[in-house]
């Protein structure tokens, strides 16, 4: 697991509300009940979120409904988005494509647009914080160490511990907030102590908080800021009661300064829920098209696979394509050969899952070469595949099909991307060099711009070379 935590990774399939920290849901519920609000969520339902472990796909969707029942304010949505970004950054994810379903909830004064903007605000706040940890968070000792490191490495120094310097080359849609990467040395990374386990871990998620001191190419101030981030990072997400909702996002950010040793590029996909009809799906696509300048790069089709039918979203998905958005589809989570056939024929840019394909569809998938987002723990816990070693990753990987390891719902399934890499290594007997190659190739299947990909390629090559 330690080796996997050090790998710069790419996450392409992470649902925002499935990646929520269980503690955050508890915090929000506590806060609301203190304010005398009844959200209609029982103790048992709350326990289900925090206990983790095996649950059927149907149970998972009931759980998402509970999470959605709790997350009804813009402040809560922004807080969750900010925390999720920081958690992925702490797990050494250098590129994150987060996805979420825009929700219109007039009873809470929320439109699809205001919901999505709250998500984007949370992402932006986390990126700002990752780029500039408040100096007051650094102790005198950390500032001294940062200054020493800066004196040794100096601006623009190369090698482990020096900044990668990608911060200046900002991603188009997000401006300077989108990119900013520094690379700590191997020793500076704080690794979690658990080993690789093949049985899914029930309970809380692993937090692979990074930490440590390093000089950054932007000079002493940044080095000091990063030292502060490193110091906080070693602590991981703060346990215990979090900030109240009234105190809002900034307070949430300050209370959980488990910042990563590096920053990441984050993009957003807007999900069409399979419960939505053609008009609702079109509304989401139009919103995604409008918000491209804020880092929305694509559209996803997800939600309960037992609900809805492909034809009802095709118009919206075609419109997404017409607007220059990329499309990824959840496919084959349950046995639905006609739908999977239609999806393959439509040729989305990526597919997710594809667990329940017969031999003919599996052959069609391979022939299509459509990159596949694979979520090992999610698929095993929801019993979509019987066990890790039997996961279709093995066959597709052996066939050279483009595959990307992803978390799906890291909060709900108690996992991290590093852990998914470690599980793949153990289950499929992959050497570290193969994991590095997986991470490298994942980058090619992102919906990032070519400029961003080039920046990330340089960063990953440098970091992987240091590990090899
Ligand atoms: P949100 O879109 O609210 O940020 O994230 C939770 C939602 O993502 C769920 O309500 C569901 O629609 C979708 N989702 C999360 N995990 C899965 C999954 O494994 N399969 C499918 N089909 N949808 C999922």
Coordinates of C-alpha atoms and ligand atoms in Angstrom, one line a residue:
X1 CA 0.0 0.0 0.0
X2 CA 2.8 2.4 0.8
X3 CA 4.2 1.9 -2.7
X4 CA 0.8 2.7 -4.1
X5 CA 0.4 5.8 -2.0
X6 CA 3.6 7.2 -3.5
X7 CA 2.4 6.8 -7.1
X8 CA 1.0 9.9 -8.7
X9 CA -2.5 8.7 -9.7
X10 CA -5.4 9.6 -11.9
X11 CA -9.0 9.2 -10.7
X12 CA -11.7 9.2 -13.4
X13 CA -14.7 7.7 -11.7
X14 CA -15.6 9.2 -8.3
X15 CA -19.2 10.2 -7.4
X16 CA -19.2 13.3 -5.2
X17 CA -21.8 12.1 -2.7
X18 CA -20.4 8.6 -2.6
X19 CA -17.0 10.0 -1.7
X20 CA -18.3 11.9 1.3
X21 CA -16.6 11.4 4.6
X22 CA -19.1 9.5 6.8
X23 CA -18.1 11.9 9.7
X24 CA -19.3 14.8 7.6
X25 CA -22.8 13.3 7.2
X26 CA -22.9 12.8 11.0
X27 CA -21.7 16.4 11.5
X28 CA -24.4 17.8 9.3
X29 CA -27.1 15.7 10.9
X30 CA -26.0 16.7 14.4
X31 CA -25.9 20.3 13.4
X32 CA -29.4 20.2 11.9
X33 CA -30.9 18.3 14.8
X34 CA -29.3 20.9 17.2
X35 CA -31.1 23.5 15.1
X36 CA -34.3 21.6 15.7
X37 CA -34.6 20.4 12.1
X38 CA -35.9 16.8 11.5
X39 CA -34.4 15.3 8.4
X40 CA -36.2 12.0 8.7
X41 CA -33.0 10.0 8.8
X42 CA -32.9 7.2 11.4
X43 CA -30.0 6.1 13.5
X44 CA -29.9 2.9 11.6
X45 CA -29.7 4.6 8.3
X46 CA -26.8 6.7 9.6
X47 CA -25.1 3.7 10.9
X48 CA -25.4 2.1 7.4
X49 CA -23.4 4.9 5.9
X50 CA -20.6 4.6 8.5
X51 CA -20.4 0.9 8.8
X52 CA -19.5 0.1 5.2
X53 CA -19.0 -3.5 4.1
X54 CA -21.0 -5.5 1.7
X55 CA -24.3 -4.2 0.4
X56 CA -26.3 -5.0 -2.7
X57 CA -26.5 -2.4 -5.5
X58 CA -30.1 -1.8 -4.5
X59 CA -29.1 -1.1 -0.9
X60 CA -26.4 1.3 -2.1
X61 CA -29.0 3.4 -3.9
X62 CA -31.1 3.5 -0.7
X63 CA -28.0 4.7 1.0
X64 CA -27.5 7.5 -1.6
X65 CA -31.0 8.6 -0.9
X66 CA -30.2 9.0 2.8
X67 CA -27.0 11.0 2.0
X68 CA -29.1 13.2 -0.3
X69 CA -31.7 13.7 2.4
X70 CA -29.0 15.1 4.6
X71 CA -27.1 17.2 2.2
X72 CA -29.7 19.9 1.4
X73 CA -27.8 23.2 1.8
X74 CA -25.3 24.8 -0.6
X75 CA -22.9 25.1 2.3
X76 CA -23.0 21.4 2.9
X77 CA -22.5 20.6 -0.8
X78 CA -19.5 23.0 -1.0
X79 CA -18.0 21.5 2.2
X80 CA -18.3 18.0 0.8
X81 CA -16.8 18.9 -2.5
X82 CA -13.9 20.7 -0.8
X83 CA -13.2 17.7 1.5
X84 CA -13.4 15.2 -1.3
X85 CA -10.8 17.2 -3.4
X86 CA -8.5 17.4 -0.4
X87 CA -8.9 13.7 0.4
X88 CA -7.9 12.7 -3.2
X89 CA -5.0 15.2 -3.2
X90 CA -3.8 13.6 0.1
X91 CA -3.9 10.2 -1.6
X92 CA -1.5 11.5 -4.3
X93 CA -4.1 11.9 -7.0
X94 CA -2.8 14.4 -9.4
X95 CA -5.8 14.5 -11.7
X96 CA -9.4 14.1 -10.5
X97 CA -12.5 13.9 -12.5
X98 CA -15.3 14.2 -10.0
X99 CA -18.9 13.6 -11.0
X100 CA -22.2 14.6 -9.4
X101 CA -25.9 14.7 -10.2
X102 CA -27.2 18.3 -10.3
X103 CA -30.3 18.4 -8.0
X104 CA -33.2 20.7 -8.1
X105 CA -34.7 20.9 -4.7
X106 CA -37.1 23.9 -4.6
X107 CA -38.1 23.1 -1.0
X108 CA -34.5 24.0 0.0
X109 CA -34.1 26.9 -2.5
X110 CA -31.8 24.8 -4.6
X111 CA -31.8 24.6 -8.4
X112 CA -29.6 22.3 -10.6
X113 CA -27.5 25.4 -11.3
X114 CA -27.1 26.5 -7.8
X115 CA -26.3 23.0 -6.7
X116 CA -23.6 22.7 -9.3
X117 CA -22.1 26.1 -8.5
X118 CA -21.9 25.1 -4.9
X119 CA -19.9 22.0 -5.9
X120 CA -17.6 24.2 -8.1
X121 CA -17.2 26.7 -5.3
X122 CA -16.2 23.9 -3.0
X123 CA -13.7 22.6 -5.5
X124 CA -12.2 26.1 -6.0
X125 CA -12.0 26.7 -2.3
X126 CA -10.1 23.4 -1.8
X127 CA -7.7 24.2 -4.7
X128 CA -7.1 27.7 -3.3
X129 CA -6.3 26.2 0.0
X130 CA -4.1 23.5 -1.4
X131 CA -2.1 26.2 -3.2
X132 CA -1.8 28.5 -0.3
X133 CA -2.0 27.1 3.2
X134 CA -2.4 30.1 5.6
X135 CA 1.0 30.9 6.9
X136 CA -0.4 31.0 10.4
X137 CA -0.9 27.3 10.2
X138 CA 2.9 26.8 10.2
X139 CA 4.8 26.5 13.4
X140 CA 8.0 28.4 13.8
X141 CA 9.9 25.1 13.5
X142 CA 8.1 24.4 10.2
X143 CA 8.9 27.8 8.8
X144 CA 12.5 27.4 9.7
X145 CA 12.7 24.0 8.1
X146 CA 11.0 25.4 5.0
X147 CA 13.4 28.2 4.8
X148 CA 16.3 25.8 5.1
X149 CA 14.9 23.6 2.4
X150 CA 14.5 26.6 0.2
X151 CA 18.0 27.6 0.8
X152 CA 19.3 24.1 -0.2
X153 CA 17.0 23.6 -3.1
X154 CA 16.4 27.1 -4.2
X155 CA 13.8 28.2 -6.6
X156 CA 13.6 25.9 -9.5
X157 CA 15.8 23.2 -8.0
X158 CA 15.3 19.8 -9.4
X159 CA 15.1 16.3 -7.9
X160 CA 13.1 14.9 -5.2
X161 CA 11.8 17.6 -2.9
X162 CA 11.9 20.3 -5.5
X163 CA 8.8 21.8 -6.9
X164 CA 7.5 20.3 -10.2
X165 CA 6.8 23.8 -11.3
X166 CA 3.6 23.0 -13.1
X167 CA 1.7 25.6 -11.1
X168 CA 2.4 28.3 -13.5
X169 CA 0.8 26.5 -16.3
X170 CA -2.7 26.7 -15.3
X171 CA -5.4 24.6 -16.8
X172 CA -7.6 26.4 -19.2
X173 CA -10.9 26.2 -17.7
X174 CA -9.9 26.7 -14.1
X175 CA -7.2 29.3 -14.5
X176 CA -4.3 29.2 -12.1
X177 CA -6.5 27.3 -9.6
X178 CA -6.5 24.3 -11.7
X179 CA -2.9 23.3 -11.5
X180 CA -0.1 23.7 -9.1
X181 CA 2.1 20.8 -8.3
X182 CA 5.0 20.3 -6.0
X183 CA 6.6 17.0 -5.4
X184 CA 7.8 15.9 -1.9
X185 CA 10.6 13.4 -1.6
X186 CA 9.9 9.8 -1.0
X187 CA 10.8 10.1 2.7
X188 CA 8.5 13.0 3.1
X189 CA 5.5 11.1 2.3
X190 CA 3.5 9.8 5.2
X191 CA 2.2 6.4 4.5
X192 CA -0.6 4.6 6.2
X193 CA 0.4 1.5 8.1
X194 CA -2.0 -1.1 6.8
X195 CA -0.8 -3.8 4.4
X196 CA -2.6 -5.0 1.4
X197 CA -5.7 -7.0 2.2
X198 CA -7.9 -8.8 -0.3
X199 CA -11.0 -8.7 1.8
X200 CA -12.7 -5.3 1.6
X201 CA -12.3 -3.3 4.7
X202 CA -15.5 -2.5 6.5
X203 CA -15.8 0.8 8.3
X204 CA -14.1 4.0 7.9
X205 CA -11.9 4.9 4.9
X206 CA -8.2 4.8 4.9
X207 CA -6.7 8.2 4.9
X208 CA -3.3 8.3 3.2
X209 CA -2.5 11.8 4.2
X210 CA 0.7 13.0 2.7
X211 CA 3.0 15.3 4.5
X212 CA 6.5 16.6 4.9
X213 CA 8.6 19.5 4.0
X214 CA 9.7 20.4 0.5
X215 CA 10.8 23.4 -1.4
X216 CA 8.7 24.6 -4.1
X217 CA 9.7 26.3 -7.3
X218 CA 7.7 29.3 -6.2
X219 CA 10.1 30.1 -3.4
X220 CA 10.3 30.3 0.3
X221 CA 6.8 31.5 1.0
X222 CA 5.4 28.5 -0.9
X223 CA 7.8 26.3 0.9
X224 CA 6.7 27.5 4.2
X225 CA 3.1 27.1 3.2
X226 CA 3.7 23.6 2.0
X227 CA 5.5 22.8 5.3
X228 CA 2.3 23.8 7.1
X229 CA 0.3 21.7 4.8
X230 CA 2.6 18.8 5.4
X231 CA 2.4 19.1 9.1
X232 CA -1.4 19.1 9.0
X233 CA -1.4 16.4 6.4
X234 CA 0.2 13.9 8.7
X235 CA -2.9 14.1 10.9
X236 CA -5.4 13.2 8.2
X237 CA -9.0 14.2 8.3
X238 CA -9.7 15.5 11.7
X239 CA -11.8 13.0 13.7
X240 CA -14.6 14.0 16.0
X241 CA -17.2 16.7 15.5
X242 CA -16.6 19.0 12.7
X243 CA -17.6 22.6 12.2
X244 CA -21.2 23.6 12.3
X245 CA -22.9 24.3 9.1
X246 CA -23.6 27.9 10.0
X247 CA -20.0 28.5 10.1
X248 CA -19.9 27.5 6.5
X249 CA -17.4 26.3 4.1
X250 CA -14.4 28.3 5.1
X251 CA -14.7 27.2 8.7
X252 CA -14.9 23.6 7.4
X253 CA -11.8 24.1 5.4
X254 CA -9.9 25.6 8.4
X255 CA -10.9 22.8 10.7
X256 CA -9.8 20.1 8.4
X257 CA -6.4 21.2 7.2
X258 CA -5.3 17.8 6.2
X259 CA -3.9 19.2 3.0
X260 CA -1.9 17.2 0.6
X261 CA 1.8 17.6 -0.2
X262 CA 0.9 18.5 -3.7
X263 CA -2.0 20.0 -5.7
X264 CA -4.1 18.5 -8.3
X265 CA -6.1 19.3 -11.5
X266 CA -9.8 18.8 -10.9
X267 CA -12.6 18.6 -13.5
X268 CA -16.3 18.0 -13.0
X269 CA -18.7 15.8 -14.9
X270 CA -22.4 16.3 -14.5
X271 CA -24.4 13.1 -14.1
X272 CA -27.8 12.3 -15.5
X273 CA -29.6 10.1 -13.0
X274 CA -31.4 7.2 -14.7
X275 CA -34.6 8.3 -12.9
X276 CA -34.6 11.5 -15.0
X277 CA -36.7 11.8 -18.1
X278 CA -35.6 13.3 -21.4
X279 CA -36.3 16.9 -20.4
X280 CA -34.4 16.7 -17.1
X281 CA -31.5 15.0 -18.8
X282 CA -31.4 17.8 -21.3
X283 CA -31.4 20.4 -18.6
X284 CA -28.3 18.8 -17.0
X285 CA -26.6 18.8 -20.4
X286 CA -27.4 22.4 -21.0
X287 CA -26.1 23.3 -17.6
X288 CA -22.9 21.3 -18.3
X289 CA -22.4 23.1 -21.6
X290 CA -22.8 26.5 -19.8
X291 CA -20.4 25.7 -17.1
X292 CA -17.5 24.5 -19.3
X293 CA -15.6 27.6 -18.5
X294 CA -15.6 26.6 -14.9
X295 CA -14.1 23.1 -15.5
X296 CA -17.1 21.0 -16.4
X297 CA -15.8 18.7 -19.1
X298 CA -18.4 16.0 -19.6
X299 CA -21.6 14.2 -18.8
X300 CA -22.1 10.8 -17.1
X301 CA -25.1 8.5 -17.1
X302 CA -25.5 6.8 -13.7
X303 CA -28.0 6.0 -11.0
X304 CA -30.0 2.8 -10.3
X305 CA -29.4 0.5 -13.3
X306 CA -32.8 -1.2 -12.7
X307 CA -34.5 2.1 -13.6
X308 CA -35.1 3.9 -16.9
X309 CA -34.2 3.0 -20.5
X310 CA -31.4 4.0 -22.8
X311 CA -33.7 5.7 -25.4
X312 CA -34.9 8.4 -23.0
X313 CA -31.4 9.9 -22.6
X314 CA -30.1 9.6 -26.1
X315 CA -31.2 13.0 -27.2
X316 CA -29.6 14.7 -24.3
X317 CA -26.4 12.7 -24.7
X318 CA -26.3 13.6 -28.4
X319 CA -26.7 17.3 -27.4
X320 CA -23.8 16.9 -25.0
X321 CA -21.6 15.6 -27.7
X322 CA -22.7 18.5 -29.9
X323 CA -21.7 21.0 -27.2
X324 CA -18.2 19.6 -27.1
X325 CA -18.7 17.7 -23.9
X326 CA -17.3 14.2 -23.4
X327 CA -19.6 11.4 -22.3
X328 CA -19.1 8.4 -20.1
X329 CA -21.8 5.8 -19.3
X330 CA -22.4 3.4 -16.5
X331 CA -22.9 0.2 -18.4
X332 CA -23.5 -3.5 -17.6
X333 CA -23.8 -3.2 -13.8
X334 CA -26.7 -5.6 -14.1
X335 CA -27.6 -8.0 -17.0
X336 CA -28.9 -5.7 -19.7
X337 CA -27.5 -6.9 -23.0
X338 CA -29.7 -4.8 -25.3
X339 CA -28.8 -1.6 -23.4
X340 CA -25.1 -2.4 -23.4
X341 CA -25.2 -3.2 -27.1
X342 CA -26.8 0.2 -27.8
X343 CA -24.3 2.0 -25.6
X344 CA -21.4 0.4 -27.4
X345 CA -22.9 1.3 -30.7
X346 CA -23.2 4.9 -29.6
X347 CA -19.5 4.9 -28.8
X348 CA -19.1 7.1 -25.6
X349 CA -15.6 8.3 -24.8
X350 CA -15.5 6.1 -21.8
X351 CA -17.6 3.4 -20.0
X352 CA -17.9 2.5 -16.4
X353 CA -18.1 -1.0 -14.8
X354 CA -19.3 -3.4 -17.6
X355 CA -19.5 -6.2 -15.0
X356 CA -22.3 -8.3 -16.5
X357 CA -21.4 -8.8 -20.2
X358 CA -21.8 -12.1 -22.0
X359 CA -19.1 -13.4 -24.2
X360 CA -20.4 -11.6 -27.3
X361 CA -20.6 -8.2 -25.6
X362 CA -17.3 -8.7 -24.0
X363 CA -15.8 -9.3 -27.4
X364 CA -17.6 -6.2 -28.8
X365 CA -16.2 -4.1 -25.9
X366 CA -12.7 -5.3 -26.6
X367 CA -13.1 -4.5 -30.3
X368 CA -14.4 -1.1 -29.5
X369 CA -11.3 -0.1 -27.5
X370 CA -13.4 2.2 -25.4
X371 CA -11.5 3.0 -22.2
X372 CA -13.1 1.4 -19.1
X373 CA -13.3 2.8 -15.6
X374 CA -13.0 -0.2 -13.2
X375 CA -13.9 0.0 -9.5
X376 CA -12.8 -3.2 -7.9
X377 CA -14.0 -2.7 -4.3
X378 CA -17.3 -1.2 -5.4
X379 CA -18.0 -4.2 -7.7
X380 CA -17.0 -6.8 -5.1
X381 CA -18.9 -5.2 -2.2
X382 CA -22.1 -4.8 -4.3
X383 CA -21.6 -8.4 -5.5
X384 CA -21.5 -7.3 -9.1
X385 CA -18.4 -9.6 -9.4
X386 CA -17.8 -12.5 -7.0
X387 CA -14.3 -11.7 -5.8
X388 CA -11.2 -9.6 -6.6
X389 CA -9.3 -12.2 -8.5
X390 CA -12.3 -13.0 -10.6
X391 CA -12.8 -9.3 -11.5
X392 CA -12.9 -8.7 -15.3
X393 CA -10.0 -6.4 -14.9
X394 CA -7.8 -9.4 -15.2
X395 CA -9.1 -10.4 -18.6
X396 CA -9.3 -6.9 -20.0
X397 CA -5.8 -6.0 -18.8
X398 CA -4.3 -9.2 -20.2
X399 CA -6.0 -8.4 -23.5
X400 CA -4.5 -4.9 -23.5
X401 CA -7.8 -3.1 -23.3
X402 CA -7.6 0.4 -21.9
X403 CA -8.6 0.2 -18.2
X404 CA -8.4 2.8 -15.4
X405 CA -8.6 1.9 -11.7
X406 CA -11.1 4.1 -9.9
X407 CA -12.8 4.3 -6.5
X408 CA -16.5 4.9 -7.4
X409 CA -17.7 5.8 -3.9
X410 CA -14.7 6.0 -1.6
X411 CA -16.7 7.1 1.4
X412 CA -19.5 4.6 1.0
X413 CA -17.1 1.7 0.3
X414 CA -14.3 2.7 2.7
X415 CA -11.5 2.8 0.1
X416 CA -8.9 5.0 -1.5
X417 CA -7.4 5.0 -5.0
X418 CA -4.0 3.8 -3.4
X419 CA -5.9 0.9 -1.9
X420 CA -7.5 0.0 -5.2
X421 CA -4.0 -0.1 -6.7
X422 CA -2.7 -2.2 -3.9
X423 CA -5.6 -4.6 -4.3
X424 CA -5.0 -4.9 -8.0
X425 CA -1.4 -5.6 -7.4
X426 CA -2.2 -8.4 -5.0
X427 CA -5.2 -9.8 -6.9
X428 CA -3.7 -9.8 -10.3
X429 CA 0.0 -10.2 -9.3
X430 CA 1.1 -6.9 -10.9
X431 CA 4.6 -5.7 -10.2
X432 CA 5.1 -2.1 -9.2
X433 CA 6.3 -1.3 -12.7
X434 CA 2.8 -2.4 -14.0
X435 CA 1.1 -0.1 -11.5
X436 CA 3.2 2.8 -12.7
X437 CA 2.3 2.0 -16.3
X438 CA -1.4 1.8 -15.3
X439 CA -1.2 5.3 -13.7
X440 CA 0.7 6.6 -16.8
X441 CA -1.9 5.3 -19.2
X442 CA -4.8 6.5 -17.2
X443 CA -3.8 10.0 -18.0
X444 CA -4.4 9.4 -21.7
X445 CA -8.1 8.6 -21.0
X446 CA -8.9 11.7 -19.1
X447 CA -11.1 14.5 -20.5
X448 CA -8.3 17.0 -19.8
X449 CA -7.1 19.3 -22.6
X450 CA -4.0 18.3 -24.6
X451 CA -2.1 21.1 -22.8
X452 CA -3.1 19.8 -19.4
X453 CA -2.2 16.2 -20.4
X454 CA 1.2 17.4 -21.5
X455 CA 1.8 19.1 -18.2
X456 CA 0.6 16.0 -16.3
X457 CA 2.7 13.7 -18.4
X458 CA 5.8 15.7 -17.5
X459 CA 4.9 15.7 -13.9
X460 CA 4.1 12.0 -13.7
X461 CA 7.3 11.0 -15.6
X462 CA 9.4 13.0 -13.2
X463 CA 7.7 11.6 -10.2
X464 CA 7.6 8.0 -11.5
X465 CA 11.2 8.2 -12.5
X466 CA 12.1 9.2 -8.9
X467 CA 10.2 6.1 -7.7
X468 CA 11.7 3.7 -10.2
Ligands
LIG1 P1 -24.0 12.3 -6.5 O1 -24.3 12.3 -7.9 O2 -25.2 12.7 -5.6 O3 -22.8 13.2 -6.2 O4 -23.4 10.9 -6.1 C1 -24.3 9.8 -5.7 C2 -25.0 9.3 -6.9 O5 -24.1 8.8 -7.9 C3 -26.0 8.2 -6.7 O6 -27.2 8.7 -6.2 C4 -26.1 7.5 -8.0 O7 -27.0 8.1 -8.8 C5 -24.7 7.6 -8.5 N1 -23.8 6.5 -8.2 C6 -22.9 6.3 -7.3 N2 -22.4 5.1 -7.3 C7 -22.9 4.5 -8.3 C8 -22.7 3.2 -8.9 O8 -21.9 2.3 -8.4 N3 -23.5 2.8 -9.9 C9 -24.4 3.7 -10.5 N4 -25.1 3.3 -11.5 N5 -24.6 4.9 -10.0 C10 -23.9 5.3 -8.9

